[in-house]
Coordinates of C-alpha atoms in Angstrom, one line a residue:
X29 CA 40.7 260.3 201.0
X30 CA 37.6 258.4 202.1
X31 CA 34.4 258.1 200.1
X32 CA 31.6 258.8 202.6
X33 CA 27.9 259.3 202.9
X34 CA 25.3 259.6 205.7
X35 CA 22.5 257.0 205.6
X36 CA 19.6 255.2 207.3
X37 CA 20.0 251.4 207.0
X38 CA 17.1 249.2 205.8
X39 CA 16.6 246.5 208.4
X40 CA 17.8 242.9 207.8
X41 CA 14.1 241.8 208.1
X42 CA 13.5 243.5 204.7
X43 CA 16.4 241.9 202.8
X44 CA 14.5 238.9 201.6
X45 CA 11.6 241.1 200.4
X46 CA 14.1 243.3 198.6
X47 CA 15.6 240.3 196.9
X48 CA 12.2 239.1 195.8
X49 CA 11.4 242.6 194.4
X50 CA 14.6 242.7 192.5
X51 CA 13.9 239.3 191.0
X52 CA 10.9 240.8 189.1
X53 CA 13.1 243.1 187.0
X54 CA 16.8 242.1 187.2
X55 CA 18.3 241.0 184.0
X56 CA 20.6 242.3 181.2
X57 CA 21.4 245.9 181.5
X58 CA 20.8 246.3 185.2
X59 CA 23.3 246.1 188.2
X60 CA 21.3 245.2 191.3
X61 CA 22.4 246.4 194.7
X62 CA 23.1 243.6 197.2
X63 CA 20.0 243.6 199.4
X64 CA 22.1 243.4 202.6
X65 CA 23.5 246.9 201.9
X66 CA 20.4 248.6 200.6
X67 CA 20.0 251.9 202.5
X68 CA 18.5 255.4 202.3
X69 CA 21.2 257.9 201.5
X70 CA 20.5 261.1 203.5
X71 CA 23.6 263.0 202.2
X72 CA 26.4 261.9 199.9
X73 CA 29.6 263.6 201.1
X74 CA 32.0 262.2 198.4
X75 CA 35.7 261.9 199.0
X76 CA 36.8 263.5 202.2
X77 CA 40.1 263.9 203.9
X78 CA 40.4 261.8 207.1
X79 CA 41.2 265.0 208.9
X80 CA 37.6 266.2 208.2
X81 CA 36.0 263.2 210.0
X82 CA 36.1 264.7 213.5
X83 CA 34.3 267.8 212.3
X84 CA 31.7 265.7 210.4
X85 CA 31.1 263.6 213.5
X86 CA 30.8 266.6 215.7
X87 CA 28.2 268.0 213.3
X88 CA 26.3 264.8 213.2
X89 CA 26.3 264.5 217.0
X90 CA 24.4 267.9 217.1
X91 CA 21.4 266.4 215.3
X92 CA 18.3 266.5 217.4
X93 CA 15.5 265.0 215.2
X94 CA 13.2 262.5 216.9
X95 CA 13.1 258.9 215.8
X96 CA 10.1 258.0 213.6
X97 CA 8.3 255.3 211.7
X98 CA 8.9 255.0 208.0
X99 CA 6.7 253.1 205.5
X100 CA 8.9 251.4 202.8
X101 CA 6.7 251.0 199.7
X102 CA 6.5 251.5 196.0
X103 CA 9.0 251.0 193.3
X104 CA 10.0 253.7 190.8
X105 CA 12.8 255.1 188.7
X106 CA 15.0 258.1 188.4
X107 CA 15.0 260.4 186.5
X108 CA 11.6 259.1 185.4
X109 CA 9.9 256.2 183.6
X110 CA 10.7 257.4 180.1
X111 CA 14.5 257.1 180.6
X112 CA 15.1 255.1 183.8
X113 CA 18.7 255.1 185.1
X114 CA 18.1 254.0 188.7
X115 CA 15.4 251.7 190.1
X116 CA 14.4 252.7 193.7
X117 CA 12.2 251.6 196.6
X118 CA 10.2 254.5 198.2
X119 CA 10.4 255.6 201.8
X120 CA 7.7 257.8 203.6
X121 CA 8.2 259.3 207.0
X122 CA 9.7 262.4 208.7
X123 CA 12.9 262.4 206.7
X124 CA 12.6 266.2 206.2
X125 CA 13.9 266.9 209.7
X126 CA 16.9 264.6 209.2
X127 CA 17.7 266.0 205.8
X128 CA 17.3 269.6 206.8
X129 CA 19.5 269.3 209.8
X130 CA 22.1 267.3 207.9
X131 CA 22.2 270.0 205.2
X132 CA 22.5 272.8 207.7
X133 CA 25.0 271.2 210.1
X134 CA 27.3 269.8 207.3
X135 CA 27.2 273.1 205.4
X136 CA 28.9 274.6 208.5
X137 CA 31.8 272.2 208.0
X138 CA 32.2 273.2 204.3
X139 CA 29.8 270.8 202.4
X140 CA 27.6 272.3 199.8
X141 CA 23.8 272.1 200.3
X142 CA 22.1 269.8 197.7
X143 CA 20.1 272.0 195.3
X144 CA 17.7 269.2 194.3
X145 CA 14.6 268.3 196.3
X146 CA 15.3 265.4 198.7
X147 CA 13.3 262.3 197.9
X148 CA 13.8 259.5 200.4
X149 CA 14.5 256.2 198.6
X150 CA 16.7 253.1 198.6
X151 CA 18.4 252.3 195.3
X152 CA 17.6 248.7 194.2
X153 CA 19.5 248.7 190.9
X154 CA 21.4 250.9 188.5
X155 CA 20.7 250.7 184.8
X156 CA 23.7 250.3 182.5
X157 CA 22.1 249.9 179.1
X158 CA 18.6 248.7 178.0
X159 CA 17.4 247.9 174.5
X160 CA 14.0 249.3 173.7
X161 CA 12.2 245.9 174.3
X162 CA 14.1 245.4 177.6
X163 CA 13.2 249.0 178.6
X164 CA 9.6 248.3 178.0
X165 CA 9.8 245.1 180.1
X166 CA 11.5 247.0 183.0
X167 CA 8.9 249.8 182.9
X168 CA 6.1 247.3 183.0
X169 CA 7.7 245.5 185.9
X170 CA 8.3 248.7 187.8
X171 CA 4.7 249.8 187.1
X172 CA 3.4 246.5 188.5
X173 CA 5.3 247.2 191.8
X174 CA 4.3 250.9 192.1
X175 CA 1.9 250.2 195.0
X176 CA 3.9 247.4 196.7
X177 CA 4.1 247.7 200.5
X178 CA 7.3 246.3 202.0
X179 CA 6.6 247.2 205.6
X180 CA 7.1 249.7 208.4
X181 CA 10.5 250.3 209.9
X182 CA 11.7 252.5 212.8
X183 CA 14.2 255.2 212.0
X184 CA 16.2 255.6 215.2
X185 CA 19.8 255.7 213.9
X186 CA 21.7 257.7 211.3
X187 CA 25.1 256.4 210.2
X188 CA 28.2 257.9 208.7
X189 CA 29.5 255.3 206.3
X190 CA 32.7 254.7 204.3
X191 CA 32.3 253.3 200.8
X192 CA 35.0 251.3 199.2
X193 CA 34.3 250.5 195.6
X194 CA 35.4 247.1 194.3
X195 CA 34.8 245.1 191.1
X196 CA 32.4 242.9 193.1
X197 CA 30.4 246.0 194.3
X198 CA 30.8 248.5 197.2
X199 CA 31.8 247.6 200.7
X200 CA 30.3 249.8 203.4
X201 CA 31.8 250.4 206.8
X202 CA 30.0 252.3 209.5
X203 CA 32.3 255.1 210.9
X204 CA 29.9 256.7 213.3
X205 CA 26.3 256.2 214.5
X206 CA 23.9 258.8 215.9
X207 CA 21.0 257.5 217.9
X208 CA 17.8 259.6 217.5
X209 CA 15.7 260.2 220.6

């Protein structure tokens, strides 16, 4: 079985900015994501049998969404600021076409459609445990970054990725790329 997901990579030009953003709130109780692997997950597929990969790749190759510009801006938290579990960086752009087609095409290969509303974002850190004072510090830091503008990126590729979990963090490998017109 291979742990897989479909994603849009954040360009290397943004990695230093992401690191600087993380430095404003990283501390005890948070596990930061390595800036070099920060991405926008379009669909998490989970553990799939290698025999499923050709069908997934065929489905991805049928995507016909145009490329678009995406504004990377704003820091927030899921599920919300009262009880944050994940700190994220926002992404605005025409992600609805990509997400809709991925859900439709991959449902034809047996993957369930995601019932939750899709919110394009890049995970910056996962929260393991926060004391109340630390939670207040984090909420204040996130709030101060709410309107931060990281920059504009071109979304012209969608990637099928393999994720190998290690004690040092995940290792991602691109299995297939789809270029958007």
